[in-house]
Short mmCIF file of C-alpha atoms in Angstrom, two decimals:
data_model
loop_
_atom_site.label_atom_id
_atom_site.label_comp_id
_atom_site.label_asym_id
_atom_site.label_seq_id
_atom_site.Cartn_x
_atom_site.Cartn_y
_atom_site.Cartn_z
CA UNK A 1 11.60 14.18 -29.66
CA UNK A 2 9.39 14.99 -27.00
CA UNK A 3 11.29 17.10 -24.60
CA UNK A 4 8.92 19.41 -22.71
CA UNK A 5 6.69 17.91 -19.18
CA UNK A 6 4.24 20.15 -20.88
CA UNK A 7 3.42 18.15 -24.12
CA UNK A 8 0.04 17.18 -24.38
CA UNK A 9 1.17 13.36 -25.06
CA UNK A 10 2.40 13.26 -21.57
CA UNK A 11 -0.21 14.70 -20.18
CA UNK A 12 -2.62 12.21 -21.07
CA UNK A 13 -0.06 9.61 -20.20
CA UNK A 14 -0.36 11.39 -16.64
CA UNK A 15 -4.54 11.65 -16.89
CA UNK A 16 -5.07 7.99 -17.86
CA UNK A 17 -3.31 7.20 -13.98
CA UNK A 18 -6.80 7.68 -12.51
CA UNK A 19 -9.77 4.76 -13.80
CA UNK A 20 -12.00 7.64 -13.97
CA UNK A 21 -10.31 9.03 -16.80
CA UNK A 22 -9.35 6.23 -18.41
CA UNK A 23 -13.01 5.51 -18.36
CA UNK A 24 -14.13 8.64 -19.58
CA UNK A 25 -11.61 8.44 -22.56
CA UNK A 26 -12.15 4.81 -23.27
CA UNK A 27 -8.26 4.62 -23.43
CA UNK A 28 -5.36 2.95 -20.69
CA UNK A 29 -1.74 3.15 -20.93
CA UNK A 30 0.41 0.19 -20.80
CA UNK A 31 4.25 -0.03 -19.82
CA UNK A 32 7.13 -1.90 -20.79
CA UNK A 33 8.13 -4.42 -23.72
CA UNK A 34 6.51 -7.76 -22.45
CA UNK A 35 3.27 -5.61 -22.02
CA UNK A 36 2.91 -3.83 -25.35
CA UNK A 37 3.94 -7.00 -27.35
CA UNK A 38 1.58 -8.72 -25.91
CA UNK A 39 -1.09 -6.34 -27.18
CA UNK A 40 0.73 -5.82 -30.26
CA UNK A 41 0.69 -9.57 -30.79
CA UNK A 42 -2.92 -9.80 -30.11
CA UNK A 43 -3.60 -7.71 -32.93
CA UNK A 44 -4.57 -4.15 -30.62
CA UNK A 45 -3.92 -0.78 -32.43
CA UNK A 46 -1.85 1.61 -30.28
CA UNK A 47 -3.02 5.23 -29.85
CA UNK A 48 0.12 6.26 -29.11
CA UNK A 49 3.23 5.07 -28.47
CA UNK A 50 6.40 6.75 -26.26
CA UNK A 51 9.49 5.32 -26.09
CA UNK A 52 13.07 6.38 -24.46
CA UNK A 53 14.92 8.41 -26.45
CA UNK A 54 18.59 6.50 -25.20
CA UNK A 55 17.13 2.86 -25.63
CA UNK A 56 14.37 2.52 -27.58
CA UNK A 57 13.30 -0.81 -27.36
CA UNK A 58 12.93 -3.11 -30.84
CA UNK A 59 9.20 -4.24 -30.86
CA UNK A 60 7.87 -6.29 -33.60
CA UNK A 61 4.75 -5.09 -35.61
CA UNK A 62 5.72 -1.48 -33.81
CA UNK A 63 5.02 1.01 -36.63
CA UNK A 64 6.24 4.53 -35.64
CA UNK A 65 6.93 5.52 -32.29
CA UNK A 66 7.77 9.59 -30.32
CA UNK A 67 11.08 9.25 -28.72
CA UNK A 68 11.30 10.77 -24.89
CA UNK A 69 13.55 12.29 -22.88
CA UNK A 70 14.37 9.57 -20.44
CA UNK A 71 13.80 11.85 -17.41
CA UNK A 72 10.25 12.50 -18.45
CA UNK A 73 9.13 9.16 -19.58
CA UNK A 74 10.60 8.19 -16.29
CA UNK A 75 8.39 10.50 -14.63
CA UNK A 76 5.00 9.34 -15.94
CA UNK A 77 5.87 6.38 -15.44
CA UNK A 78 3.82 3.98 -12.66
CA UNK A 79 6.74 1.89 -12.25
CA UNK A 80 9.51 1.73 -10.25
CA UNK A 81 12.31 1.07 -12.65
CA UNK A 82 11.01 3.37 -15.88
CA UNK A 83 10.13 1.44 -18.92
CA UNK A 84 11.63 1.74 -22.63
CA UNK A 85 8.08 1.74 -23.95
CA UNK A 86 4.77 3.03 -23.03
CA UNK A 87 1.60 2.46 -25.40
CA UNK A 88 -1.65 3.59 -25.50
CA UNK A 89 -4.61 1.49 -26.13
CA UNK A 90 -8.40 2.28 -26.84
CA UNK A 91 -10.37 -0.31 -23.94
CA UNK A 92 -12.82 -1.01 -26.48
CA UNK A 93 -10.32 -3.02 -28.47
CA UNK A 94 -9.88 -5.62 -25.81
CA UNK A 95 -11.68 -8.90 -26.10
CA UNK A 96 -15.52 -8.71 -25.07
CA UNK A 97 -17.28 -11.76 -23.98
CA UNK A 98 -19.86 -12.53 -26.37
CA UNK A 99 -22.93 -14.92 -25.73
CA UNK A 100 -22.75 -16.59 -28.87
CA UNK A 101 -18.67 -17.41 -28.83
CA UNK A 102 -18.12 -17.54 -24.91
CA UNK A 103 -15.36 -20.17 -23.54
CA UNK A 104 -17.24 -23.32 -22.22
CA UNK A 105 -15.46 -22.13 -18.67
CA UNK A 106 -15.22 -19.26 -16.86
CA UNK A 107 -14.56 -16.90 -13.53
CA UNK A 108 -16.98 -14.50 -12.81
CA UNK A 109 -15.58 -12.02 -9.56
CA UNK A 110 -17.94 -10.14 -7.24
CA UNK A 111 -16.14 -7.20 -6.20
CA UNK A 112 -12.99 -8.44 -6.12
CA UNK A 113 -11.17 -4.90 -5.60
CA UNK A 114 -7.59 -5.34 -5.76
CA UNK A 115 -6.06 -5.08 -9.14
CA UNK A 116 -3.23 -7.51 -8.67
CA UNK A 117 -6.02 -10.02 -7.85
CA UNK A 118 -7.62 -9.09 -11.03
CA UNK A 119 -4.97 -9.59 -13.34
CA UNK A 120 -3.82 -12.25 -11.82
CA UNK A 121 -6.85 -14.26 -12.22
CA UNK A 122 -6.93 -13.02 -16.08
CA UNK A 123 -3.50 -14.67 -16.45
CA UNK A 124 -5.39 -17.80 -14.39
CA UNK A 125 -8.07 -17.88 -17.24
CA UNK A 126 -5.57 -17.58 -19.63
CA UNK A 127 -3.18 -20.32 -18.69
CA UNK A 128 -5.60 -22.30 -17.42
CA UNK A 129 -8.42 -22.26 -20.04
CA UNK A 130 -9.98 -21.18 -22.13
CA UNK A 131 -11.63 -18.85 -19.81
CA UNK A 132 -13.24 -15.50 -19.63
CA UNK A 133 -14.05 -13.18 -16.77
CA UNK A 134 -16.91 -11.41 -16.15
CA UNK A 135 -16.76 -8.63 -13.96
CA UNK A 136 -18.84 -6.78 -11.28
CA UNK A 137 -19.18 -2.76 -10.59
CA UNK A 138 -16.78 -2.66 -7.22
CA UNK A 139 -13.96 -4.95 -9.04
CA UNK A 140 -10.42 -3.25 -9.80
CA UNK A 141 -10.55 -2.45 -13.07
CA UNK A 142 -8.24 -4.62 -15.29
CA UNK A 143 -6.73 -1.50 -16.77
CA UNK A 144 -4.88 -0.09 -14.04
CA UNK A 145 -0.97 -0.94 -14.26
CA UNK A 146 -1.18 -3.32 -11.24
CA UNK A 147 -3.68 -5.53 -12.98
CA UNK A 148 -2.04 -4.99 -16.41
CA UNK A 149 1.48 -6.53 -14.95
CA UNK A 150 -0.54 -9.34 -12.76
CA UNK A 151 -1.86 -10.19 -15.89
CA UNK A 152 1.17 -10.81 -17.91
CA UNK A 153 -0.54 -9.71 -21.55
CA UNK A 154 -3.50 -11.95 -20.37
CA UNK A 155 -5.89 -9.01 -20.46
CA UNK A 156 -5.13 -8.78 -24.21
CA UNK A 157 -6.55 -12.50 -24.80
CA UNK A 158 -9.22 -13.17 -22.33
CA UNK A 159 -12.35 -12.24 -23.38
CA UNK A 160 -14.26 -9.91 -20.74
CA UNK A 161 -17.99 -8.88 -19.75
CA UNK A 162 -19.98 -7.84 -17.17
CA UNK A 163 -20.87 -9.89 -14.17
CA UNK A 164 -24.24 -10.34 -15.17
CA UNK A 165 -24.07 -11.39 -18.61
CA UNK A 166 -21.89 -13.91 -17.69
CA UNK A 167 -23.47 -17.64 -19.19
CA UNK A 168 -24.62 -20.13 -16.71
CA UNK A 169 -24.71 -22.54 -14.69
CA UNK A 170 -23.12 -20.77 -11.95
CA UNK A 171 -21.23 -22.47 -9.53
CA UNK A 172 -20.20 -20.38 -6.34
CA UNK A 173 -16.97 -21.03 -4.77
CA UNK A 174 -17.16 -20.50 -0.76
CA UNK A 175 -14.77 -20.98 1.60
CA UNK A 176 -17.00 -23.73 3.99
CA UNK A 177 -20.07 -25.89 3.05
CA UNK A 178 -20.22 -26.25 -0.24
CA UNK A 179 -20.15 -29.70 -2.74
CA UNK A 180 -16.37 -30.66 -2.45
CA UNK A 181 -15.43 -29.23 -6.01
CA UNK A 182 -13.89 -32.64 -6.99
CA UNK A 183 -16.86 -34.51 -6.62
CA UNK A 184 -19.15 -31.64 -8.10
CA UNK A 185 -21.20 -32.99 -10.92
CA UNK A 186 -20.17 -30.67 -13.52
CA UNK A 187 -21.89 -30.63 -17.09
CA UNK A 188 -20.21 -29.05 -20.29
CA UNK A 189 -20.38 -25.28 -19.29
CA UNK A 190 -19.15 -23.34 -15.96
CA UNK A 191 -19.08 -20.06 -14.24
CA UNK A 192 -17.17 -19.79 -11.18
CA UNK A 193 -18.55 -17.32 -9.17
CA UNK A 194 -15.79 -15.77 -6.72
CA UNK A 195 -16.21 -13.07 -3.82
CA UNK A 196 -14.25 -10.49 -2.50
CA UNK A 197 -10.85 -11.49 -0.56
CA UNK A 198 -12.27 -10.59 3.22
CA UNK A 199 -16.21 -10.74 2.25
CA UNK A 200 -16.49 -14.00 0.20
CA UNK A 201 -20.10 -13.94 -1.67
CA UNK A 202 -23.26 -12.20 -0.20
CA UNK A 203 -26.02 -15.04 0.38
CA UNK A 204 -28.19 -13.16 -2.62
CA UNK A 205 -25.56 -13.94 -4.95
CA UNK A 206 -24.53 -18.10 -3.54
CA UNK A 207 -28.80 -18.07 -3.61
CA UNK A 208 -28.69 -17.06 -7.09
CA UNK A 209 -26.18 -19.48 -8.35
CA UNK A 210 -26.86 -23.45 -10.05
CA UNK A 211 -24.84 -24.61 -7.19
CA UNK A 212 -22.46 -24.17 -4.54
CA UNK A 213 -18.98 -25.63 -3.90
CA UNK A 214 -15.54 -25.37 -1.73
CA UNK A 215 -12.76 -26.76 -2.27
CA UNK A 216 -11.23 -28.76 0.39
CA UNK A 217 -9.36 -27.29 3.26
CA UNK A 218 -7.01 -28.24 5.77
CA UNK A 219 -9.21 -27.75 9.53
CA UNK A 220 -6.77 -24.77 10.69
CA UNK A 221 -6.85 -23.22 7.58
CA UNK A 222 -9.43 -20.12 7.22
CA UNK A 223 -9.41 -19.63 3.23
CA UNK A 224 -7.18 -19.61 -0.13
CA UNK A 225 -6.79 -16.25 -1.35
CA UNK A 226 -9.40 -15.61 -4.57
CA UNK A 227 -6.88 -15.88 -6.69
CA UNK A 228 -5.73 -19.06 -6.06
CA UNK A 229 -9.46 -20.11 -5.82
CA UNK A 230 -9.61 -19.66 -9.36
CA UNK A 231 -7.30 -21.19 -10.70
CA UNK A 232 -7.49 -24.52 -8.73
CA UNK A 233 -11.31 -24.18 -10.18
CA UNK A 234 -10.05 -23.66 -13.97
CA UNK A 235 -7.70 -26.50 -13.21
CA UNK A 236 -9.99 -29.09 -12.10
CA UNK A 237 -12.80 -28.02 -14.79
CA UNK A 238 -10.25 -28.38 -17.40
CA UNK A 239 -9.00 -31.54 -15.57
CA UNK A 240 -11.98 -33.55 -16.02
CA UNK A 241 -13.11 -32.23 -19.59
CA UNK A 242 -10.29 -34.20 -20.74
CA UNK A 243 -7.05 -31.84 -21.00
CA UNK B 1 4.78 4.96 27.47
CA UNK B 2 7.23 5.68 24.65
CA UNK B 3 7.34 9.42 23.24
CA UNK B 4 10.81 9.31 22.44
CA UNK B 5 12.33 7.87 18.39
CA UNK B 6 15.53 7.25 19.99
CA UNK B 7 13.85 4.66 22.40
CA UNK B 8 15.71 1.31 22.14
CA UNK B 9 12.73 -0.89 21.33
CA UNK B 10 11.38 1.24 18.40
CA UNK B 11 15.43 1.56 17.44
CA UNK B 12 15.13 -2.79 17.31
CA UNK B 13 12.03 -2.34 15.00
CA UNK B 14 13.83 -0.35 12.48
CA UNK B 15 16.91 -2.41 12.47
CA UNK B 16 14.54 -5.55 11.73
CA UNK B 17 13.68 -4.01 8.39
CA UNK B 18 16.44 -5.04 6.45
CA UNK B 19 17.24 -9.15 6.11
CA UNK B 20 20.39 -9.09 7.46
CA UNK B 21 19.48 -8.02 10.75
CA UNK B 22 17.13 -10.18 10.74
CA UNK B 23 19.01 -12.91 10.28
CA UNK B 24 21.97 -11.72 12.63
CA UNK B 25 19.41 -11.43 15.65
CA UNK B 26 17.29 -14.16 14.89
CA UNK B 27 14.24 -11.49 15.36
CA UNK B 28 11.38 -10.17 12.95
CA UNK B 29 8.70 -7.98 13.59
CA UNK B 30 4.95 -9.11 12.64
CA UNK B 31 2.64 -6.00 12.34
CA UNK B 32 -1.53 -5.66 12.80
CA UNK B 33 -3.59 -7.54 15.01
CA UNK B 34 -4.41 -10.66 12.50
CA UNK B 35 -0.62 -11.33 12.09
CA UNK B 36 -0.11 -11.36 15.81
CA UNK B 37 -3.26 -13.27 16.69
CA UNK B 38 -2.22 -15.94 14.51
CA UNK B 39 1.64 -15.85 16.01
CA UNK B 40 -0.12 -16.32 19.15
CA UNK B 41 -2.61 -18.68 18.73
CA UNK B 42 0.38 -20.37 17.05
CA UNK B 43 1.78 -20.50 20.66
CA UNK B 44 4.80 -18.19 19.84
CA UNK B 45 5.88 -15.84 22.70
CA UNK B 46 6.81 -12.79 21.75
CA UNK B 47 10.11 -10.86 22.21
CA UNK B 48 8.17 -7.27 22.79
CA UNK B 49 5.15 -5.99 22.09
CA UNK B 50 4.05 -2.45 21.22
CA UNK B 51 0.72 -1.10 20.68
CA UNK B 52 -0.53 2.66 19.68
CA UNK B 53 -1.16 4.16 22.72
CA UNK B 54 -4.41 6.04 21.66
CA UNK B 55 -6.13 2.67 20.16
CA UNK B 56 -4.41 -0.17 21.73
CA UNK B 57 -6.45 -3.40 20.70
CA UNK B 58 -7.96 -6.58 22.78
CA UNK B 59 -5.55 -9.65 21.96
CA UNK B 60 -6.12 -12.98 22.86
CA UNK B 61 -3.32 -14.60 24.79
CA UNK B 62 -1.13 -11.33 25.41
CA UNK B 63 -0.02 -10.38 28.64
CA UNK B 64 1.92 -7.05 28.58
CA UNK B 65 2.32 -4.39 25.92
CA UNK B 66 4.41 -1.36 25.88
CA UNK B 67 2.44 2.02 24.80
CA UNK B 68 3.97 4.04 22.06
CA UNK B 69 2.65 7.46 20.66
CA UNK B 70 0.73 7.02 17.74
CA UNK B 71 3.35 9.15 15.50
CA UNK B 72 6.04 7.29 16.51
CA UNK B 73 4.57 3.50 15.97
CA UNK B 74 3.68 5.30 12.36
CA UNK B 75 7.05 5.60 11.64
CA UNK B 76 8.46 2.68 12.08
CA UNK B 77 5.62 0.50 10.42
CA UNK B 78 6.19 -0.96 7.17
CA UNK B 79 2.60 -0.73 6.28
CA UNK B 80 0.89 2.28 4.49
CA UNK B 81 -1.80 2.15 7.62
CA UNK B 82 0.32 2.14 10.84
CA UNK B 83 -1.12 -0.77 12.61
CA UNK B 84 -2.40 -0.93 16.79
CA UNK B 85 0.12 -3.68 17.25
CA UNK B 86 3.45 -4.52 16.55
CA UNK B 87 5.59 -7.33 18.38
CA UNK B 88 8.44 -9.01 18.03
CA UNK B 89 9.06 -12.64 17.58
CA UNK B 90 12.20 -15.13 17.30
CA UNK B 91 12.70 -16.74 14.38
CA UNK B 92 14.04 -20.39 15.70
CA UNK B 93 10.32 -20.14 17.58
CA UNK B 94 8.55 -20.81 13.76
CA UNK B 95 7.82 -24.45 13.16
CA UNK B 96 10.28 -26.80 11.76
CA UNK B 97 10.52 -28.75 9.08
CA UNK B 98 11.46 -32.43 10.59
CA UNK B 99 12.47 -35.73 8.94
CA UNK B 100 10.20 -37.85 10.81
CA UNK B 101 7.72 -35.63 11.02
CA UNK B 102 7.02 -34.20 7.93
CA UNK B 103 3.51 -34.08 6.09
CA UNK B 104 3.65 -36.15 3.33
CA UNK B 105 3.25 -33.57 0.87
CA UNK B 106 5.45 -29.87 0.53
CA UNK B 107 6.92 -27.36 -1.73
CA UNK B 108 10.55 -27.23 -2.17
CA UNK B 109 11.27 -23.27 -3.51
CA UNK B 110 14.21 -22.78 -5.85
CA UNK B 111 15.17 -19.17 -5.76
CA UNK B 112 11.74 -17.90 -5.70
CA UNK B 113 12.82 -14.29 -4.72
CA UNK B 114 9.55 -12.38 -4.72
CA UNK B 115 8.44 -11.95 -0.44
CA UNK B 116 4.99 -11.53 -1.71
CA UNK B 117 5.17 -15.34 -3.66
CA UNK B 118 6.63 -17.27 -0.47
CA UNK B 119 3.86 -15.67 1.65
CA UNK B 120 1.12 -16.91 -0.36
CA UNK B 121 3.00 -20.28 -1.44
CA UNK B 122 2.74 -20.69 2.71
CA UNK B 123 -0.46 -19.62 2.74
CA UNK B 124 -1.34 -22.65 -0.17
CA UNK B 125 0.66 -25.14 1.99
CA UNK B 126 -1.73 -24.43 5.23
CA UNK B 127 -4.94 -24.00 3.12
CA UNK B 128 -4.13 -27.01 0.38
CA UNK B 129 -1.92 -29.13 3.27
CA UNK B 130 -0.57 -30.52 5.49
CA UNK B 131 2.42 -29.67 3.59
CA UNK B 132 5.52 -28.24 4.59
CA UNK B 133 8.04 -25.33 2.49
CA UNK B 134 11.66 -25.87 1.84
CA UNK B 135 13.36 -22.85 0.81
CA UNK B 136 16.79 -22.86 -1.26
CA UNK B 137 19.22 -19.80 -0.45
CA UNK B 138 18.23 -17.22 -2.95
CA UNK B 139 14.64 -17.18 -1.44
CA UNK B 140 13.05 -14.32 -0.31
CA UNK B 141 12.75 -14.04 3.43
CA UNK B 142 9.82 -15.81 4.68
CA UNK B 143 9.81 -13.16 7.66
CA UNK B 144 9.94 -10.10 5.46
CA UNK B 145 6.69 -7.74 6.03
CA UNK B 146 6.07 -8.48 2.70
CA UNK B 147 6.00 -12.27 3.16
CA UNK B 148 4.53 -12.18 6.51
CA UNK B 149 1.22 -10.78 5.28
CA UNK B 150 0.98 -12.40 1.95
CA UNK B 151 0.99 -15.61 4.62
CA UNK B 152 -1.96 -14.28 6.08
CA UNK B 153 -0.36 -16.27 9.59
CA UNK B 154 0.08 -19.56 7.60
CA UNK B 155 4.23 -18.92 8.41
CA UNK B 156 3.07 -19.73 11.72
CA UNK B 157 1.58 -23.17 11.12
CA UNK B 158 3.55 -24.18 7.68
CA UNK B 159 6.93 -26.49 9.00
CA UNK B 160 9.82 -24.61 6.85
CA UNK B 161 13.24 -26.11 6.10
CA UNK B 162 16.01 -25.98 3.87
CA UNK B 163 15.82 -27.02 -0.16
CA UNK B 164 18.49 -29.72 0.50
CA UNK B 165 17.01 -31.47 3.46
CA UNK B 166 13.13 -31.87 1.66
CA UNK B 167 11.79 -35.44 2.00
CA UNK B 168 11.57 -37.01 -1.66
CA UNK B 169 10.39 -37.86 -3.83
CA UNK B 170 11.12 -34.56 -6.01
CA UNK B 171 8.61 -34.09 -8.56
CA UNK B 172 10.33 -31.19 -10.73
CA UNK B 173 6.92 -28.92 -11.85
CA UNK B 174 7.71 -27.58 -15.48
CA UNK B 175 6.08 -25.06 -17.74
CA UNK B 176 6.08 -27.86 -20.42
CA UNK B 177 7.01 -31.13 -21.66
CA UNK B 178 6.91 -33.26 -17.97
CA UNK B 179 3.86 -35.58 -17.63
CA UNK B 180 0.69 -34.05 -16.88
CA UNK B 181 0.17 -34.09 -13.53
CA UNK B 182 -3.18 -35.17 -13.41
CA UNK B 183 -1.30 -38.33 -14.72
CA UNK B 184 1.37 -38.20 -12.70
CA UNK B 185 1.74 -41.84 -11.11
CA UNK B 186 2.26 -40.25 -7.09
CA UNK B 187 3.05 -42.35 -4.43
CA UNK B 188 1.56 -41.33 -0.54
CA UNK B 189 4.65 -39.25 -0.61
CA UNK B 190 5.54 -36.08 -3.05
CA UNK B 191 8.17 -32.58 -2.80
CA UNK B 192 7.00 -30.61 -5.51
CA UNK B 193 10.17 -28.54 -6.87
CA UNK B 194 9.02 -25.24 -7.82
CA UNK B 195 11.27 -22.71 -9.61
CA UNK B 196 11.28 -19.00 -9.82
CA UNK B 197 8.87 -16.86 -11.82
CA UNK B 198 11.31 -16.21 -14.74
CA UNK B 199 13.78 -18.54 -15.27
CA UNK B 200 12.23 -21.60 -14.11
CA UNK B 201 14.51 -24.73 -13.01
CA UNK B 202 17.54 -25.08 -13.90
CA UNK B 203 18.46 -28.41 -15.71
CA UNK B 204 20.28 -29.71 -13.15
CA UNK B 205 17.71 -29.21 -10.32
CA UNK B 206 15.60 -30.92 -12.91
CA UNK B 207 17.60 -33.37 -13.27
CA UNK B 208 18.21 -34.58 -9.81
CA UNK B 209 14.46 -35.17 -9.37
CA UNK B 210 12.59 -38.28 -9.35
CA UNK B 211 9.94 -37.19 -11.29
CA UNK B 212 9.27 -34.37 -14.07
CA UNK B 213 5.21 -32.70 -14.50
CA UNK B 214 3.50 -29.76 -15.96
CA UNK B 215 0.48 -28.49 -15.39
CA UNK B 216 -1.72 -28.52 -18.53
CA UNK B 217 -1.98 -25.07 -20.36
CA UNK B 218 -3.58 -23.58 -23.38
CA UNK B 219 -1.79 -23.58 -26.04
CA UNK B 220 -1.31 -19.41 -26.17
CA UNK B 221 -0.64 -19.53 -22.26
CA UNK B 222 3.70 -19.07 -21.51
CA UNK B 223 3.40 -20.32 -17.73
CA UNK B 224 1.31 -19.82 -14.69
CA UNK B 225 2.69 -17.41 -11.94
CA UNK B 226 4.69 -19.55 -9.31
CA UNK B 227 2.01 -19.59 -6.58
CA UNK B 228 -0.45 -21.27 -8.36
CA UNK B 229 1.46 -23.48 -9.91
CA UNK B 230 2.69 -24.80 -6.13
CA UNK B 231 -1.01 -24.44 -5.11
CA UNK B 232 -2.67 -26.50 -8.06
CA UNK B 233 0.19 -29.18 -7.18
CA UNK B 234 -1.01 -29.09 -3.38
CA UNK B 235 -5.03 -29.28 -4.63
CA UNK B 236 -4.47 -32.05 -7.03
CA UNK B 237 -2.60 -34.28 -4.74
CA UNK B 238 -5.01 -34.06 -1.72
CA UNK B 239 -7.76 -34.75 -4.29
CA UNK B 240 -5.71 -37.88 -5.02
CA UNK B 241 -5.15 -38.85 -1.32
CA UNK B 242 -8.88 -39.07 -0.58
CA UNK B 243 -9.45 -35.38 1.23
#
């Protein structure tokens, strides 16, 4: 039983806080039961896993796991109400978009920065797919614990790339002027391309897109929030390919 | 100016934190200049206004504003960055859900208890609308700071009434097993019943509707979050109704 602040498993519990070191070590750190059997269920090795030493939690396919005093779990913990379980991943375990196998749909975000935005449109892409995300340098990264809980275990099951490799056409979403996106003429494949939450797209990036739609707003209205953009744009691609 | 903590007005402020005063006063406070632009434009009058006294900003359609030292406005903010404005509004001045004048779509809210989940379900119902938001008790506070900004202003435009006085008909929205709702038969009337992130409806809120749907998932997929379910039902009837 771990029982010291000073052991070197919490400590990299406490470095993997910051998304420079988890990018560094190519490792994140994931909190609570829901969490880490969804990444259990999707197959993804732990690294480590810390659980309380009063009420450790019964996870299935959960091999061996370093009971901790509940004070110190509790204390690298990013949430507010400590969890029973806390697991260590490698990132490179986590599903990578790949040309040849992509989704027929998908988002890709430019700069979309906050993390609960982030995993919330993983769990869109998720729900509402199949999907995959591609994302740009400036986005949240869909590691941190906000994103991890927005995402409800989607970021286990959505496959994930870079903004730029993600397939065409493009189709970017903005918030006036575009094709109304029910009456876009949509083929077999789609990338949504969504901007930042206050930004929207730069004109490079709606210029280097197949096409460019909104959906339709009430007049007083000023935008959706990107997440909700996303979906809406999963659902109605999904809609008329005959879900 | 105000320099003092014990001043009466900043003494209101930090009363209208918790829900209960709130309610008991009929008062909340709306922080940062997009919130009260909106409440304004909105044609709401506020109650009081204060504004930092070393950065007080240019507001359309506000008359007076009280100084306060910087320090002091700080520390009774809700925010993590202390806004330039903070006023005070009456809740019986927010628009009203009427029965014969209600948009012909809404979202009815069943114990959706997360502030951050009404905001932006408001925020759906101006962007996605007309459509109005019925809350059941066991809602979170559409007033709460929390709420107020995940609105982005919309709880200044969105008619809100209770659960139990909602126009029908009730379409119950379901994680699975109602008709899809892209072939849902709707009428040029619809409440969409919405439950709360966890637990869903209950079976006897289900029950008492006219009408059951689900959103189509992926197989893998357990639900969508709550706001874009409610936001998805919004899209897909205005695409319906000819917007």
């Amino acid at each position: 039983m771990i029982t010291s602040a000073h052991n070197p498993r919490l400590r990299l519990v406490r470095r993997l806080r910051g998304r420079r070191q988890r990018e560094r070590l190519g490792l994140f750190s994931c909190e609570g039961e829901d969490l880490v059997e969804a990444a259990l269920a999707a197959g993804l090795v732990p690294v480590d896993v810390l659980v309380d030493a009063e009420r450790p939690p019964q996870l299935n396919g959960l091999a061996a796991a370093e009971a901790v005093e509940p004070r110190l779990l509790a204390e690298v913990s990013a949430l507010a109400h400590p969890p029973r379980v806390l697991a260590i991943f490698r990132r490179a375990d986590l599903p990578r978009l790949e040309a040849d196998a992509a989704p027929q749909a998908g988002l890709a975000l430019w700069r979309v920065g906050d993390p609960g935005n982030v995993g919330t449109l993983l769990r869109a892409a998720d729900g509402l797919g199949p999907a995959f995300v591609a994302l740009s340098p400036g986005c949240a990264d869909p590691t941190a614990p906000k994103a991890l809980r927005a995402s409800a275990g989607a970021v286990f099951r959505v496959p994930m790339g870079t903004f730029h490799h993600a397939p065409g056409p493009r189709v970017a979403l903005v918030a006036r002027g575009g094709t109304a996106l029910p009456d876009l003429d949509v083929g077999d494949r789609a990338t949504f391309v969504l901007g930042a939450e206050r930004e929207g797209l730069p004109d490079d990036v709606v210029a280097s897109c197949d096409a460019v739609a909104t959906i339709p707003l009430s007049d007083r209205a000023e935008s959706l929030n990107v997440a909700m953009t996303g979906a809406i744009a999963l659902y109605d691609w999904h809609r008329r390919h005959g879900r």
